[in-house]
Amino acid sequence: MQEKERLLSGEIEGILELMKKCRQESQEAQQAVRQEDARLQDFLHAVEFAEGKEELFQAASQLQESRIRRRKGKDRVLELEFAVQYLNEPAHRKALNGLSQLLGNQRKREAYLSGDRKYYNRITEDPEEPGKKEE
């Protein structure tokens, strides 16, 4: 098979994988935002109880890095928001389930078409031995 020639099942699988990846990445980004939100209190207390400028500067630097990570997570959630909303609608979930079924059927058909196909004569003397011609 040529490199440029792609199987339909591969294209369908790619769509399904992309949708799964969007949902997973959105969940991971939401978790990262929640984690950074939880760290906020720790950093604020570190700033509050810092005993010197060096310790205060270190706590502030960590707080800044945390807020940058949080912003990146929020941005990723916003980027994926419409795709995830689309996937969560019942009609679209039904369509994705249909694509999954289509993928299975398409793989079976492609396996049949690329497999070793043989023809057996239908007219035989001995029905137990397909392919044996009548004499």
Short mmCIF file of C-alpha atoms in Angstrom, two decimals:
data_model
loop_
_atom_site.label_atom_id
_atom_site.label_comp_id
_atom_site.label_asym_id
_atom_site.label_seq_id
_atom_site.Cartn_x
_atom_site.Cartn_y
_atom_site.Cartn_z
CA MET A 1 0.00 0.00 0.00
CA GLN A 2 1.35 3.44 -0.88
CA GLU A 3 2.20 5.96 1.82
CA LYS A 4 -0.31 8.48 0.48
CA GLU A 5 -3.11 5.93 0.48
CA ARG A 6 -4.80 5.94 3.86
CA LEU A 7 -7.38 3.54 5.09
CA LEU A 8 -10.74 5.00 6.01
CA SER A 9 -10.53 3.25 9.37
CA GLY A 10 -7.35 5.19 10.16
CA GLU A 11 -9.11 8.48 9.45
CA ILE A 12 -12.08 7.55 11.63
CA GLU A 13 -9.78 6.39 14.40
CA GLY A 14 -7.91 9.70 14.19
CA ILE A 15 -11.12 11.65 14.75
CA LEU A 16 -12.06 9.52 17.74
CA GLU A 17 -8.57 9.80 19.23
CA LEU A 18 -8.62 13.58 18.81
CA MET A 19 -11.94 13.83 20.65
CA LYS A 20 -10.68 11.59 23.44
CA LYS A 21 -7.47 13.64 23.69
CA CYS A 22 -9.42 16.91 23.92
CA ARG A 23 -11.53 15.61 26.76
CA GLN A 24 -8.51 14.19 28.62
CA GLU A 25 -6.36 17.30 28.20
CA SER A 26 -9.21 19.49 29.41
CA GLN A 27 -9.57 17.38 32.56
CA GLU A 28 -5.82 17.49 33.18
CA ALA A 29 -5.75 21.27 32.73
CA GLN A 30 -8.68 21.70 35.12
CA GLN A 31 -6.87 19.55 37.68
CA ALA A 32 -3.71 21.66 37.29
CA VAL A 33 -5.71 24.84 37.89
CA ARG A 34 -7.28 23.35 41.02
CA GLN A 35 -3.86 22.28 42.27
CA GLU A 36 -2.40 25.75 41.78
CA ASP A 37 -5.44 27.29 43.49
CA ALA A 38 -4.79 25.05 46.48
CA ARG A 39 -1.13 26.11 46.58
CA LEU A 40 -2.09 29.77 46.70
CA GLN A 41 -2.75 29.70 50.44
CA ASP A 42 0.61 28.06 51.07
CA PHE A 43 2.42 30.77 49.14
CA LEU A 44 0.46 33.55 50.81
CA HIS A 45 1.37 32.16 54.22
CA ALA A 46 4.99 31.87 53.15
CA VAL A 47 4.95 35.55 52.18
CA GLU A 48 3.17 36.50 55.40
CA PHE A 49 5.61 34.69 57.64
CA ALA A 50 8.81 35.36 55.69
CA GLU A 51 11.60 36.33 58.09
CA GLY A 52 13.73 38.25 55.68
CA LYS A 53 13.89 39.78 52.25
CA GLU A 54 15.53 36.70 50.74
CA GLU A 55 12.82 34.38 52.07
CA LEU A 56 10.14 36.86 50.97
CA PHE A 57 11.65 37.07 47.49
CA GLN A 58 11.78 33.27 47.21
CA ALA A 59 8.13 32.91 48.27
CA ALA A 60 7.08 35.64 45.85
CA SER A 61 8.98 33.95 43.02
CA GLN A 62 7.27 30.64 43.76
CA LEU A 63 3.92 32.41 43.87
CA GLN A 64 4.61 34.01 40.48
CA GLU A 65 5.55 30.64 38.94
CA SER A 66 2.42 29.08 40.37
CA ARG A 67 0.23 31.80 38.89
CA ILE A 68 1.87 31.35 35.48
CA ARG A 69 1.18 27.60 35.60
CA ARG A 70 -2.39 28.32 36.64
CA ARG A 71 -2.86 30.76 33.75
CA LYS A 72 -1.53 28.20 31.26
CA GLY A 73 -3.98 25.63 32.62
CA LYS A 74 -6.91 28.06 32.41
CA ASP A 75 -5.94 29.01 28.87
CA ARG A 76 -5.86 25.33 27.85
CA VAL A 77 -9.29 24.77 29.40
CA LEU A 78 -10.64 27.75 27.45
CA GLU A 79 -9.02 26.49 24.26
CA LEU A 80 -10.72 23.10 24.59
CA GLU A 81 -14.00 24.37 26.05
CA PHE A 82 -16.10 24.29 22.87
CA ALA A 83 -14.86 20.85 21.83
CA VAL A 84 -15.61 19.42 25.28
CA GLN A 85 -19.07 21.04 25.33
CA TYR A 86 -19.72 19.55 21.92
CA LEU A 87 -18.67 16.11 23.12
CA ASN A 88 -20.87 16.33 26.22
CA GLU A 89 -24.10 16.97 24.31
CA PRO A 90 -26.22 13.80 24.09
CA ALA A 91 -26.75 13.98 20.32
CA HIS A 92 -23.04 14.32 19.71
CA ARG A 93 -22.18 11.54 22.13
CA LYS A 94 -24.54 9.34 20.14
CA ALA A 95 -22.75 10.35 16.95
CA LEU A 96 -19.37 9.49 18.46
CA ASN A 97 -20.70 6.10 19.56
CA GLY A 98 -21.88 5.63 15.99
CA LEU A 99 -18.39 6.50 14.75
CA SER A 100 -16.95 3.88 17.09
CA GLN A 101 -19.28 1.27 15.63
CA LEU A 102 -18.43 2.46 12.13
CA LEU A 103 -14.74 2.08 12.93
CA GLY A 104 -15.22 -1.54 14.01
CA ASN A 105 -17.22 -2.38 10.90
CA GLN A 106 -14.75 -0.60 8.65
CA ARG A 107 -11.80 -2.48 10.16
CA LYS A 108 -13.56 -5.79 9.56
CA ARG A 109 -14.27 -4.86 5.95
CA GLU A 110 -10.68 -3.72 5.36
CA ALA A 111 -9.35 -6.93 6.89
CA TYR A 112 -11.57 -8.90 4.54
CA LEU A 113 -10.52 -6.89 1.49
CA SER A 114 -6.81 -7.10 2.26
CA GLY A 115 -6.95 -10.72 3.41
CA ASP A 116 -6.40 -13.92 1.49
CA ARG A 117 -9.64 -14.43 -0.42
CA LYS A 118 -10.35 -17.64 -2.25
CA TYR A 119 -13.15 -18.83 -4.45
CA TYR A 120 -14.53 -22.30 -4.10
CA ASN A 121 -16.64 -23.84 -6.85
CA ARG A 122 -20.20 -24.22 -5.78
CA ILE A 123 -20.79 -27.29 -7.88
CA THR A 124 -18.92 -30.23 -6.43
CA GLU A 125 -19.43 -33.95 -6.36
CA ASP A 126 -18.58 -34.16 -2.71
CA PRO A 127 -20.09 -31.36 -0.63
CA GLU A 128 -17.54 -32.18 2.07
CA GLU A 129 -14.65 -31.09 -0.18
CA PRO A 130 -15.17 -27.57 -1.45
CA GLY A 131 -13.18 -26.67 -4.53
CA LYS A 132 -13.21 -30.17 -5.98
CA LYS A 133 -14.72 -30.10 -9.47
CA GLU A 134 -17.17 -32.61 -10.79
CA GLU A 135 -15.68 -35.00 -13.28
#
